Amino acid sequence: MKDDMKAKYWFESKTLWFNIVMTIVDILALATDMQIGGQPLAIPLAFAHGAGNVILRIWFTDSPIV
């Protein structure tokens, strides 16, 4: 950890909350067999989950959690 980086509590992490919410949505989509146009919704949700995580980590994360 760099000296100029201030650590934050885990519950202040946007990335953590995004992943918690997306995991719940992913599980619900799989459990209920949600579909859009006859295609499973779980596939585009998985891509959105991964892309959102990368975006948050690269452009919005600047401090570690404690």
mmCIF file of C-alpha atoms in Angstrom:
data_model
loop_
_atom_site.group_PDB
_atom_site.id
_atom_site.type_symbol
_atom_site.label_atom_id
_atom_site.label_comp_id
_atom_site.label_asym_id
_atom_site.label_seq_id
_atom_site.Cartn_x
_atom_site.Cartn_y
_atom_site.Cartn_z
ATOM 1 C CA MET A 1 0.000 0.000 0.000
ATOM 2 C CA LYS A 2 1.296 3.456 -0.886
ATOM 3 C CA ASP A 3 1.829 5.928 1.938
ATOM 4 C CA ASP A 4 -0.578 8.464 0.404
ATOM 5 C CA MET A 5 -3.447 5.938 0.109
ATOM 6 C CA LYS A 6 -6.046 6.166 2.841
ATOM 7 C CA ALA A 7 -7.722 2.854 3.617
ATOM 8 C CA LYS A 8 -11.511 2.690 3.815
ATOM 9 C CA TYR A 9 -13.887 0.333 5.555
ATOM 10 C CA TRP A 10 -15.205 -2.599 3.519
ATOM 11 C CA PHE A 11 -18.771 -1.241 3.506
ATOM 12 C CA GLU A 12 -17.565 1.956 1.768
ATOM 13 C CA SER A 13 -16.367 0.012 -1.276
ATOM 14 C CA LYS A 14 -18.444 0.597 -4.443
ATOM 15 C CA THR A 15 -16.817 -2.435 -6.042
ATOM 16 C CA LEU A 16 -17.797 -4.695 -3.150
ATOM 17 C CA TRP A 17 -21.429 -3.508 -3.156
ATOM 18 C CA PHE A 18 -21.652 -3.820 -6.941
ATOM 19 C CA ASN A 19 -20.416 -7.409 -6.722
ATOM 20 C CA ILE A 20 -22.829 -8.291 -3.904
ATOM 21 C CA VAL A 21 -25.822 -6.883 -5.818
ATOM 22 C CA MET A 22 -24.766 -8.434 -9.138
ATOM 23 C CA THR A 23 -24.194 -11.835 -7.517
ATOM 24 C CA ILE A 24 -27.728 -11.766 -6.090
ATOM 25 C CA VAL A 25 -29.140 -10.725 -9.492
ATOM 26 C CA ASP A 26 -27.090 -13.453 -11.228
ATOM 27 C CA ILE A 27 -28.380 -16.118 -8.828
ATOM 28 C CA LEU A 28 -31.996 -14.945 -9.235
ATOM 29 C CA ALA A 29 -31.650 -14.990 -13.031
ATOM 30 C CA LEU A 30 -30.322 -18.547 -12.931
ATOM 31 C CA ALA A 31 -32.805 -19.791 -10.319
ATOM 32 C CA THR A 32 -35.859 -18.376 -12.093
ATOM 33 C CA ASP A 33 -34.635 -19.091 -15.637
ATOM 34 C CA MET A 34 -35.209 -15.465 -16.690
ATOM 35 C CA GLN A 35 -35.138 -14.943 -20.434
ATOM 36 C CA ILE A 36 -35.119 -12.081 -22.919
ATOM 37 C CA GLY A 37 -36.254 -12.921 -26.427
ATOM 38 C CA GLY A 38 -36.010 -16.625 -25.656
ATOM 39 C CA GLN A 39 -32.376 -16.350 -24.572
ATOM 40 C CA PRO A 40 -31.194 -16.853 -20.980
ATOM 41 C CA LEU A 41 -30.625 -13.564 -19.155
ATOM 42 C CA ALA A 42 -27.786 -15.104 -17.141
ATOM 43 C CA ILE A 43 -25.319 -14.803 -20.036
ATOM 44 C CA PRO A 44 -25.554 -11.020 -20.597
ATOM 45 C CA LEU A 45 -25.709 -10.526 -16.823
ATOM 46 C CA ALA A 46 -22.429 -12.423 -16.443
ATOM 47 C CA PHE A 47 -20.798 -10.120 -19.010
ATOM 48 C CA ALA A 48 -22.254 -7.037 -17.283
ATOM 49 C CA HIS A 49 -21.002 -8.305 -13.936
ATOM 50 C CA GLY A 50 -17.472 -8.799 -15.239
ATOM 51 C CA ALA A 51 -17.359 -5.547 -17.204
ATOM 52 C CA GLY A 52 -18.776 -3.541 -14.297
ATOM 53 C CA ASN A 53 -16.220 -5.007 -11.930
ATOM 54 C CA VAL A 54 -13.336 -4.148 -14.264
ATOM 55 C CA ILE A 55 -14.641 -0.601 -14.785
ATOM 56 C CA LEU A 56 -15.008 0.010 -11.051
ATOM 57 C CA ARG A 57 -11.570 -1.443 -10.275
ATOM 58 C CA ILE A 58 -9.724 0.499 -12.972
ATOM 59 C CA TRP A 59 -11.425 3.898 -12.913
ATOM 60 C CA PHE A 60 -12.961 4.265 -9.462
ATOM 61 C CA THR A 61 -10.826 2.304 -6.998
ATOM 62 C CA ASP A 62 -8.023 4.288 -5.475
ATOM 63 C CA SER A 63 -7.814 3.065 -1.894
ATOM 64 C CA PRO A 64 -7.629 -0.337 -0.227
ATOM 65 C CA ILE A 65 -10.200 -1.639 2.232
ATOM 66 C CA VAL A 66 -9.560 -2.603 5.862
#
